[in-house]
Amino acid sequence: MTSLDLTRGLGVCVIEAMSDLAPRIRILPDQVANQIAAGEVIERPVAVIKELVENSLDAGATHIEVEFRNGGKAYMRVQDDGCGMDPDTALLSLERHATSKIQSADDLNTIRSFGFRGEALPSVASVSKFTLRSRARGWTEGTEIRINGGKLLERKACGMPVGTVVEVANLFNTVPARRKFLKTDATESAHIIYLTRLCAVAHPQVAFRLLDNGRVVFQSPACLDLRERIGEIWGPSLANDLIPIEWQDDQNPEMRGMRLHGLVARPGQGRATRRDMITLVNQRPVESRTLGYAILDAYHGYLPRGRFPPTFLFLEIEPAMVDVNVHPAKREVRFRSEGTIRRFVVEAITDCLSRFQESRKVSLPQPKARPSDTDQAAETADRDKPMADPSLAQSDPRAPAAEVAVYANPLPSAVPLPVAHAKVDPAHTDPPTDRPSPKTLTRTSFEQEPKTSLADWRYIGRMRERLVLLESADGLVLLDLAHARQRVRFESVVEQIGREEADSAGAQSLLLPISLELEPLLCTTLETHRALLARGGFVVEPFGRHFYRIEAIPAWLDPGSAESLLRDTLEQLREAGGGANERLAAERFARLAAVFSTRSESTPDPAAVMRLLADLLACQHPHTCPRGRPTMQLLTHAELNRRFASTQKDAFPR
Ligand code: ADP
Ligand code: MG
């Protein structure tokens, strides 16, 4: 079999073959160089899929099928019914910098197509076992070209319908250094699935089908509109909750020609991660800080801090206003005028959300969530009243899961903390049956013997909803109810999950199971962490493809919040990827649980406050909430004396 070095360009190879001038050994460094360059564009399987799908879209395909095995490492295939290539074009397409899409550097300013570097096919072909089959319109047969590691193996005619199929096997087999950097099959699969979904949502009118190891991950026929496509892929419940946005501002000369459209979350409809905050520029899914900030900015006041709205936002602008050539994989874009774009997007979303609020005021004079409503609705109702106190908004109990990992807040050093090693007085604790006795918590950080007992504490009163004033042996203590509850819940959940087996006392069975529809990736996450969730109180059973039933929930949890907590947990666990070990997974769950446990809590009476205090003082880390914010502040007797008494004689009697 003749072996051509495709990576050097066909023309050069032919001359070499004829004149036989070049010593064979010169080819190697070149090829190595090519493989390295290829590695930069094609860093992992998903990059191959992306390039191939973009080629199919550029070719005007109406049906695209993507298949992969073993996270794409073993095999990938992208098949389309686009314009196809005639035999010469097919061969030419495998030459480096051969592209039909631009002719000069100036064309980069007017790019409308997805591809433009003319590098993808040769790059992929140089690091895999590669087969291209293509038939152009007007041709009776197609061409098949087989390449292995950049060497042309075979080119022959083949029977096939109009369109193109590219198969890529054994990616990076000849480049062990690259292969080493690939993640687990599950992680690589997750990337491919996510990307394909983005491509599908960017082009609702194109039918998509995605297969993983022969199993259909999703398939969607050509859709009439975006909402239908989102419903097909993300599920109807999300799709139906989104509100449409359509914005242009031709009055403003800066913004002329820009358009923002798509679907966005309604007020209060937030997620724990930014994964579903999807932005596209000229139909290209992109990550853009500018757009991300603009969205969060616009949702300020409509969502608690740290929650992320699902959005499917399409920005259309002049190609000259955006630089798509800043990222090797074209994932990021840079705008020529970031400020204008940002203002445009903020205005558009703000207008959309306030109109939505207005329309609801008219149609629903008393927006009040029924108890049976989903958490989202409850959140929406909450958000209907503007946030009066920004400081409270900040420490919203539903706050972020994404941020909870930060234990940054140092404790204020000026105010000494109460000695927290109080003995738990059984008379006062009387723990409600729904939580494990605090005494079962292991104490590791205690160095001193407890100095005070709970009997030394006295309830004084409450102020500003969630602050409790207490007198302790050391002075006046201000206790933050929300933070204290979160700490107690966090440790009790970690303890509960850490047990060998699920404890039925930790769960409440639901008379009416809650049905749950999950996107494929979350199904996988759920399966992975099923046992852990069960120990945390969630019993979830499969109920058809992508459907589950929540049969039991943690005993302490308000059933109305069950689905949200489970979803947020799954999203967090998915975000952590396959690498999340049991302990970290348990902590993520517990942090979310902590946040959720303060949502439905009613105002406690003094006895309940004392029970909470007992539980708190029995915690391993009683001084902070799981996010590191203080649970209490102490004004010592000495401090009180310093402030009020001028002489020793004057001091307050103890
Ligand atoms: P680029 O997309 O940057 O032009 P590629 O290496 O991805 O570079 O593709 C090279 C050329 O091969 C394209 O410009 C196009 O003409 C042709 N081509 C690639 N894939 C397809 C396809 N699926 N259908 C039709 N033509 C294709
Ligand atoms: Mg391309």
XYZ file of C-alpha atoms and ligand atoms in Angstrom, residues 51-52 54-55 58 99 101 114-121 330, ligand 2:
17
model
C -15.397 19.979 14.632
C -17.288 17.255 12.812
C -19.760 22.019 12.845
C -18.664 20.754 9.449
C -21.730 24.215 7.575
C -10.918 25.147 3.583
C -14.907 28.743 3.869
C -18.403 27.441 12.048
C -15.179 26.179 10.572
C -12.591 28.430 9.032
C -9.139 27.201 9.824
C -9.154 24.224 7.508
C -7.345 22.254 10.167
C -9.856 19.967 11.729
C -9.962 17.069 9.324
C -13.531 28.420 19.413
Mg -14.389 22.405 10.126
